[in-house]
Amino acid sequence: MIYFSAVGMVNALGNSLPQIAENLARGVSPGMQRQTQWLLGDAPSWFGNVQGELPAVPEPLKRHNSRNNRLLLAALAQIEVPVREAIARYGAERVAVIMGTSTSGIREGELALRQHQAGQWPQGYDYQQQELGDPGQFLRAFLATRGPAYTLSTACSSSARAIISGKRLIDAGLVDAAIVGGADSLCQMPINGFNSLESLSAERCTPFAAGRNGINIGEAAALMLLTREPAAVALLGVGESSDAWHMSAPHPAGEGAERAMTMALRQAGLSTEQIGYINLHGTATRLNDLVEAQVVNRLFGAQTPCSSTKHLTGHTLGAAGAVEAALSWLLLTQPLPLPQQDFSVVPCDGELAPLGLVCRQQPLRQRAILSNSFAFGGNNACLLLGDAP
C-alpha cells in the first residue's frame, strides 16, 4: 500500500494548508480575480492567482528561475522537513521526483520574446526556464536526489499521472519514496489558446450550471511525498485511459473516462456505494460537464455527493490533478464540509444527467474520495484516496 506521507500546496485559495482549508470551508477564494493583462486586446476575464511573495530560486540554479519553479518551492517549503528526512533515510538514489506541468516557464519565454522584439536581449534568460521537462530536473537538483526524475505533460491530467507514476515506481521496487505533484503558472499562450477555442469564460465559471460557457484558468502547485510508511491517507487505487477520440473534445459517451474510474475502483477493491465524495473534473465547459455527468450517473447514479472546485482555484491545468488530490487529502484529514456548487444565481443545468451535486453544507460520510482529471486528447486519470486500511 502506498501512503501520502506529506502534502503541501499553494493556489488561489491560499498559501498554506490552514489558509486553504479555511477558505475551502467558507467557499471563498482571495486569489480569484478579474484581470485584463492576459488576453490579447486586454479583454477581461477571471483568473486564479497565488498571492504574495514566492521563494527565490538559489543562485547556483538560476537557469531554472521561473515562476513555475518558485511555485514548486512554495509547496515544497511546507513539506521539506519530511522530504529531507526521507532522502536521508532511504538514500538519494532511492527517491524519485516525478512532476506534471503544461506550461513550465513559458511566461519567462513570453517576457523574453517581448524584450527581444524591442531590440534587447533579456538579461538572465535561459531556455531551460521554459523547457517542459524542467520542473522535475529543478527539484531533483534542489534536493540533490539521484533517483528517477522526469516531468509528464499530458495537459490537465499531467500531475495526476505524475502521482500514478510515482506509485508505480515504488510498487516496482525501483525507489522507496517519490516526490510527486506538479505546477502550472499563468501565461498568455494557453490562455489565448483556450480563448480561441471559445472555452474561456469572461465571468466567474459556473460548473454544471445552465448557460455555463467556459473555464477560468488558475495557477498552483501541489507536492506529495509517497512512501510505504503507514499514514492517515492511502492511495487506494488509480485508473488511466486514453480515448484517442478528438484532439480537444471528450468522447461523447465518456467511454475512456468511465474506464479510468472503473479501473481505480477495481484496484481499490471498492464498490461505488463505498465512495463518499467524487471530486469532479468539472471545468464548466459545455461538453466536459455534459459528458462527465453522463459517466458519473451511469456508475454512481445520483446518490454519491460530488462537486467541482474550479470556481475556487481556477482550472490549474497541469497542476489540477495534484491540487485536487491534495484538496481531497484535506477533506480526509480535517473536519471540513464538502465543497459546494452555488446555483443561487444561475440554476443547475436541467439537461444534465442527474448527479448528487453538493448544494448545501454536508460532511464526508464515507471515507473514500475519487478524484477525476480529464485532459485534451482524451487522456483520463482517476485517483482514489481513503483511510489507510
C-alpha positions as a printed NumPy array, in Angstrom:
array([[  0.   ,   0.   ,   0.   ],
       [  1.213,   3.492,  -0.878],
       [  0.577,   6.351,   1.562],
       [  0.652,  10.163,   1.466],
       [  3.403,  10.881,   3.987],
       [  3.286,  14.666,   3.481],
       [  1.302,  17.159,   1.392],
       [  1.916,  20.814,   0.517],
       [  0.211,  23.193,  -1.903],
       [ -0.44 ,  26.79 ,  -2.937],
       [ -3.301,  28.059,  -5.085],
       [ -5.885,  30.837,  -5.274],
       [ -7.433,  29.624,  -2.006],
       [ -4.265,  30.356,  -0.046],
       [ -0.53 ,  29.863,   0.522],
       [ -0.707,  27.263,   3.294],
       [ -2.823,  24.261,   4.182],
       [ -4.58 ,  26.081,   7.076],
       [ -5.464,  29.042,   4.82 ],
       [ -6.672,  26.749,   2.047],
       [ -8.743,  24.639,   4.456],
       [-10.396,  27.714,   5.994],
       [-11.265,  29.274,   2.641],
       [-12.404,  25.965,   1.17 ],
       [-14.83 ,  25.554,   4.081],
       [-16.125,  29.114,   3.586],
       [-16.328,  28.816,  -0.187],
       [-14.249,  31.954,  -0.755],
       [-11.099,  32.392,  -2.814],
       [ -8.943,  35.514,  -2.312],
       [ -6.861,  34.764,  -5.398],
       [ -9.765,  34.556,  -7.871],
       [ -9.694,  37.959,  -9.523],
       [-10.896,  39.753, -12.636],
       [ -7.848,  40.778, -14.693],
       [ -7.069,  42.271, -18.099],
       [ -3.361,  41.615, -18.743],
       [ -3.566,  38.073, -20.102],
       [ -5.866,  38.128, -23.144],
       [ -4.971,  39.801, -26.435],
       [ -6.577,  43.214, -26.548],
       [ -6.642,  43.275, -22.734],
       [-10.111,  41.734, -22.625],
       [-11.161,  40.991, -19.026],
       [-11.595,  37.528, -17.559],
       [-11.273,  35.788, -14.19 ],
       [ -8.027,  34.109, -13.121],
       [ -6.815,  32.25 , -10.049],
       [ -3.608,  33.796,  -8.689],
       [ -1.235,  32.635,  -5.987],
       [ -0.806,  35.774,  -3.92 ],
       [  2.217,  37.092,  -2.023],
       [  5.954,  36.56 ,  -2.378],
       [  7.318,  33.234,  -3.556],
       [ 10.645,  31.681,  -2.511],
       [ 13.641,  32.597,  -4.622],
       [ 15.472,  30.061,  -6.768],
       [ 19.04 ,  29.715,  -5.381],
       [ 21.763,  31.425,  -7.423],
       [ 23.528,  28.135,  -8.409],
       [ 20.219,  27.022, -10.013],
       [ 19.391,  30.362, -11.688],
       [ 18.978,  28.713, -15.102],
       [ 15.825,  27.16 , -13.585],
       [ 14.486,  30.529, -12.376],
       [ 10.803,  30.608, -13.364],
       [  7.584,  31.422, -11.556],
       [  6.579,  27.817, -12.132],
       [  9.564,  26.539, -10.169],
       [  9.074,  29.164,  -7.46 ],
       [  5.522,  27.863,  -7.021],
       [  7.026,  24.407,  -6.542],
       [  9.409,  25.786,  -3.916],
       [  6.448,  27.35 ,  -2.054],
       [  4.708,  23.961,  -1.926],
       [  7.945,  22.171,  -1.05 ],
       [  8.633,  24.547,   1.875],
       [  5.568,  23.08 ,   3.609],
       [  6.927,  19.505,   3.466],
       [ 10.692,  19.983,   3.161],
       [ 11.466,  18.517,   6.583],
       [  9.822,  15.115,   5.95 ],
       [ 11.186,  15.123,   2.391],
       [ 14.773,  15.691,   3.601],
       [ 14.268,  13.028,   6.266],
       [ 13.092,  10.547,   3.634],
       [ 16.122,  11.276,   1.452],
       [ 18.444,  10.733,   4.429],
       [ 16.622,   7.537,   5.451],
       [ 16.365,   5.851,   2.066],
       [ 19.335,   7.346,   0.247],
       [ 19.318,   9.924,  -2.535],
       [ 19.31 ,   7.257,  -5.26 ],
       [ 16.135,   5.655,  -3.838],
       [ 13.961,   8.784,  -4.071],
       [ 12.153,   9.705,  -7.3  ],
       [ 10.96 ,  13.146,  -8.404],
       [  8.016,  13.   , -10.812],
       [  6.343,  16.271, -11.799],
       [  3.459,  17.296, -14.051],
       [  3.093,  20.578, -15.93 ],
       [  1.651,  22.02 , -19.112],
       [  3.201,  25.495, -19.006],
       [  6.513,  25.126, -17.143],
       [  8.231,  28.526, -17.537],
       [  6.525,  29.628, -20.741],
       [  5.8  ,  33.007, -19.142],
       [  9.539,  33.697, -18.883],
       [  9.815,  32.909, -22.59 ],
       [  6.959,  35.288, -23.401],
       [  8.61 ,  38.107, -21.472],
       [ 11.993,  37.353, -23.043],
       [ 10.489,  37.45 , -26.543],
       [  8.881,  40.799, -25.809],
       [ 12.26 ,  42.25 , -24.779],
       [ 13.999,  40.682, -27.774],
       [ 11.45 ,  42.194, -30.167],
       [ 12.173,  45.568, -28.591],
       [ 15.829,  45.111, -29.532],
       [ 17.209,  43.992, -26.174],
       [ 18.371,  40.516, -25.288],
       [ 16.719,  39.639, -21.957],
       [ 19.269,  39.563, -19.165],
       [ 19.341,  36.275, -17.272],
       [ 17.067,  34.418, -19.699],
       [ 17.844,  30.738, -20.227],
       [ 15.818,  28.457, -22.492],
       [ 15.768,  25.839, -19.725],
       [ 13.429,  28.138, -17.791],
       [ 10.6  ,  27.275, -20.198],
       [ 11.543,  23.683, -21.106],
       [  8.647,  21.343, -20.244],
       [ 10.931,  18.848, -18.535],
       [ 12.443,  21.469, -16.24 ],
       [ 10.266,  21.077, -13.083],
       [ 11.46 ,  17.52 , -12.427],
       [ 15.09 ,  18.375, -13.147],
       [ 14.913,  21.502, -10.995],
       [ 13.527,  19.757,  -7.91 ],
       [ 15.987,  16.895,  -8.353],
       [ 18.871,  19.401,  -8.386],
       [ 17.434,  21.427,  -5.491],
       [ 17.01 ,  18.33 ,  -3.303],
       [ 20.177,  16.574,  -4.563],
       [ 18.341,  13.313,  -5.212],
       [ 19.778,  10.73 ,  -7.596],
       [ 16.746,   8.57 ,  -8.336],
       [ 14.489,   8.772, -11.396],
       [ 13.413,  12.326, -12.206],
       [ 11.159,  13.389, -15.04 ],
       [  8.179,  15.532, -15.945],
       [  4.918,  14.464, -17.562],
       [  2.945,  16.805, -19.789],
       [ -0.44 ,  15.381, -20.74 ],
       [ -2.396,  18.625, -20.386],
       [ -4.87 ,  18.644, -17.499],
       [ -4.092,  15.095, -16.335],
       [ -0.33 ,  15.74 , -16.037],
       [  0.138,  15.849, -12.268],
       [ -2.444,  13.12 , -11.609],
       [ -0.376,  10.907, -13.876],
       [  2.776,  12.003, -12.032],
       [  1.219,  10.653,  -8.817],
       [  0.35 ,   7.398, -10.583],
       [  3.889,   7.123, -11.948],
       [  5.4  ,   7.654,  -8.505],
       [  3.181,   4.902,  -7.106],
       [  4.277,   2.515,  -9.84 ],
       [  7.966,   3.205,  -9.246],
       [  7.536,   2.315,  -5.569],
       [  5.394,  -0.736,  -6.379],
       [  8.068,  -1.938,  -8.814],
       [ 10.761,  -1.662,  -6.127],
       [ 12.747,   0.899,  -8.109],
       [ 12.52 ,   3.514,  -5.337],
       [ 11.381,   3.718,  -1.724],
       [  9.881,   7.195,  -1.887],
       [  8.563,   9.519,  -4.58 ],
       [  8.093,  13.285,  -4.513],
       [  5.173,  13.776,  -6.896],
       [  2.865,  16.563,  -7.987],
       [  3.156,  19.499, -10.3  ],
       [  2.785,  23.177, -11.029],
       [  1.412,  25.483, -13.673],
       [  1.712,  29.253, -13.805],
       [ -0.326,  31.834, -15.662],
       [  0.914,  32.72 , -19.137],
       [ -0.612,  34.137, -22.285],
       [ -0.122,  31.252, -24.707],
       [ -2.531,  28.689, -23.152],
       [ -4.964,  31.394, -22.007],
       [ -5.342,  32.764, -25.528],
       [ -5.373,  29.237, -26.899],
       [ -8.38 ,  28.342, -24.749],
       [ -9.99 ,  31.628, -25.757],
       [ -9.544,  30.815, -29.441],
       [-11.416,  27.542, -28.801],
       [-14.222,  29.574, -27.179],
       [-13.592,  27.665, -23.944],
       [-12.711,  30.622, -21.713],
       [-15.386,  32.336, -19.647],
       [-15.265,  36.104, -19.259],
       [-17.148,  35.724, -15.973],
       [-16.6  ,  33.576, -12.878],
       [-17.011,  29.985, -14.085],
       [-20.133,  28.036, -13.074],
       [-19.599,  24.252, -13.231],
       [-22.744,  22.252, -14.077],
       [-24.891,  25.395, -14.289],
       [-27.277,  26.266, -17.092],
       [-25.655,  28.526, -19.665],
       [-22.116,  27.732, -18.492],
       [-19.688,  28.939, -21.123],
       [-16.159,  28.011, -20.164],
       [-13.293,  27.842, -17.748],
       [-11.289,  30.234, -15.612],
       [ -7.576,  29.461, -15.628],
       [ -5.546,  29.449, -12.428],
       [ -2.004,  28.848, -11.244],
       [ -0.986,  26.485,  -8.455],
       [  1.477,  23.909,  -7.19 ],
       [  0.983,  20.783,  -5.11 ],
       [  3.537,  18.253,  -3.908],
       [  3.161,  14.951,  -2.094],
       [  5.65 ,  12.56 ,  -0.55 ],
       [  4.615,   8.978,  -1.348],
       [  6.062,   6.091,   0.679],
       [  5.12 ,   2.679,   2.037],
       [  5.222,   4.06 ,   5.586],
       [  1.7  ,   3.912,   7.078],
       [ -0.011,   7.305,   7.247],
       [ -3.549,   8.607,   7.692],
       [ -4.412,   8.624,   3.977],
       [ -3.587,   5.977,   1.395],
       [ -3.641,   5.949,  -2.393],
       [ -6.139,   3.097,  -2.622],
       [ -6.436,   2.86 ,  -6.395],
       [ -5.628,   4.588,  -9.674],
       [ -7.004,   4.457, -13.194],
       [ -5.825,   5.698, -16.603],
       [ -7.125,   5.596, -20.151],
       [ -6.871,   7.343, -23.499],
       [ -9.9  ,   7.975, -25.699],
       [ -7.97 ,   8.682, -28.93 ],
       [-11.195,  10.384, -29.986],
       [-10.557,  14.069, -30.664],
       [ -7.721,  16.497, -30.044],
       [ -9.745,  18.893, -27.883],
       [-13.089,  17.212, -27.111],
       [-14.002,  14.235, -24.886],
       [-15.567,  11.055, -26.214],
       [-19.279,  11.916, -26.428],
       [-20.222,   8.913, -24.272],
       [-17.246,   9.291, -21.93 ],
       [-16.005,   5.76 , -22.591],
       [-12.399,   6.486, -21.612],
       [-13.395,   8.413, -18.508],
       [-15.564,   5.505, -17.418],
       [-12.708,   3.035, -17.954],
       [-10.37 ,   5.122, -15.793],
       [-12.905,   5.468, -12.971],
       [-13.773,   1.779, -13.088],
       [-10.08 ,   0.832, -13.031],
       [ -9.478,   2.916,  -9.887],
       [-12.472,   1.344,  -8.134],
       [-11.385,  -2.166,  -9.126],
       [ -7.799,  -1.611,  -7.992],
       [ -9.016,  -0.331,  -4.633],
       [-11.474,  -3.209,  -4.267],
       [-14.303,  -0.76 ,  -3.541],
       [-17.856,  -0.564,  -4.824],
       [-19.474,   2.668,  -5.93 ],
       [-21.558,   2.62 ,  -2.717],
       [-18.348,   2.918,  -0.666],
       [-17.285,   6.235,  -2.232],
       [-18.116,   9.214,  -0.041],
       [-17.322,  12.015,  -2.494],
       [-16.321,  12.499,  -6.117],
       [-14.079,  15.446,  -6.947],
       [-15.392,  16.154, -10.428],
       [-13.136,  17.474, -13.166],
       [-15.986,  19.966, -13.635],
       [-14.428,  22.565, -15.912],
       [-17.694,  24.471, -16.597],
       [-17.318,  23.94 , -20.33 ],
       [-20.457,  22.743, -22.069],
       [-19.041,  19.403, -23.25 ],
       [-16.932,  18.388, -20.235],
       [-19.745,  18.79 , -17.721],
       [-22.246,  17.106, -20.053],
       [-20.062,  14.035, -20.619],
       [-18.782,  13.768, -17.033],
       [-22.357,  13.916, -15.715],
       [-23.308,  11.022, -18.035],
       [-20.427,   8.865, -16.817],
       [-20.9  ,   9.562, -13.109],
       [-24.625,   8.931, -13.419],
       [-24.013,   5.578, -15.164],
       [-21.607,   4.418, -12.471],
       [-22.945,   6.056,  -9.321],
       [-26.474,   7.201, -10.046],
       [-27.469,  10.435,  -8.33 ],
       [-26.674,   9.479,  -4.736],
       [-22.923,   9.979,  -4.321],
       [-22.004,  13.551,  -3.269],
       [-19.909,  15.295,  -5.908],
       [-18.782,  18.783,  -6.934],
       [-16.05 ,  20.761,  -8.676],
       [-13.654,  23.265,  -7.105],
       [-12.721,  25.018, -10.371],
       [-14.657,  28.159,  -9.371],
       [-12.408,  28.457,  -6.303],
       [ -8.981,  27.68 ,  -7.786],
       [ -9.467,  28.242, -11.491],
       [ -8.555,  25.38 , -13.774],
       [ -4.908,  24.877, -12.868],
       [ -4.227,  22.805, -15.997],
       [ -1.219,  20.522, -15.499],
       [ -1.309,  21.105, -11.738],
       [ -5.029,  20.319, -11.412],
       [ -4.713,  16.58 , -10.716],
       [ -2.283,  17.071,  -7.836],
       [ -4.072,  20.156,  -6.458],
       [ -7.418,  18.377,  -6.368],
       [ -5.856,  15.238,  -4.886],
       [ -4.376,  17.489,  -2.182],
       [ -7.794,  19.068,  -1.57 ],
       [ -9.235,  15.543,  -1.294],
       [ -6.494,  14.725,   1.226],
       [ -7.57 ,  17.785,   3.244],
       [-11.173,  16.571,   3.284],
       [ -9.974,  13.233,   4.676],
       [ -7.668,  14.692,   7.329],
       [ -9.717,  17.641,   8.599],
       [-13.389,  18.016,   9.583],
       [-14.282,  20.127,   6.55 ],
       [-17.66 ,  20.28 ,   4.818],
       [-17.711,  19.065,   1.239],
       [-17.127,  21.779,  -1.412],
       [-20.426,  23.176,  -2.697],
       [-21.753,  24.312,  -6.06 ],
       [-23.625,  27.609,  -5.876],
       [-26.769,  27.642,  -8.004],
       [-28.352,  30.62 ,  -6.227],
       [-27.734,  32.974,  -9.177],
       [-27.628,  30.556, -12.123],
       [-29.604,  27.305, -11.769],
       [-28.218,  23.843, -12.307],
       [-28.415,  22.644, -15.909],
       [-31.569,  20.54 , -16.011],
       [-30.427,  18.823, -19.215],
       [-27.519,  17.091, -17.454],
       [-27.789,  13.518, -16.246],
       [-28.823,  13.615, -12.552],
       [-25.923,  13.914, -10.106],
       [-25.542,  14.145,  -6.351],
       [-24.197,  17.698,  -6.644],
       [-23.378,  19.207,  -3.255],
       [-25.506,  22.347,  -2.903],
       [-25.722,  22.59 ,   0.882],
       [-23.251,  22.016,   3.695],
       [-22.684,  18.355,   4.472],
       [-19.856,  16.267,   5.933],
       [-17.884,  13.463,   4.313],
       [-19.663,  10.311,   5.456],
       [-17.841,   7.555,   3.549],
       [-14.062,   7.726,   3.941],
       [-13.059,   7.303,   0.302],
       [-12.753,  10.01 ,  -2.37 ],
       [-12.466,   9.604,  -6.143],
       [-10.759,  12.487,  -7.954],
       [-11.139,  12.896, -11.739],
       [ -8.711,  14.538, -14.177],
       [ -9.644,  14.585, -17.863],
       [ -7.371,  16.165, -20.469],
       [ -7.223,  17.233, -24.119],
       [ -6.71 ,  14.266, -26.399],
       [ -8.906,  12.134, -24.159],
       [ -6.191,  11.45 , -21.584],
       [ -8.025,  10.397, -18.412],
       [ -6.66 ,   9.807, -14.9  ],
       [ -8.502,   8.972, -11.683],
       [ -7.112,   8.803,  -8.147],
       [ -8.882,   7.085,  -5.248],
       [ -7.821,   8.285,  -1.799],
       [ -9.066,   6.986,   1.519],
       [ -8.366,   5.977,   5.077],
       [ -5.419,   3.641,   5.426],
       [ -6.574,   0.017,   5.62 ]])
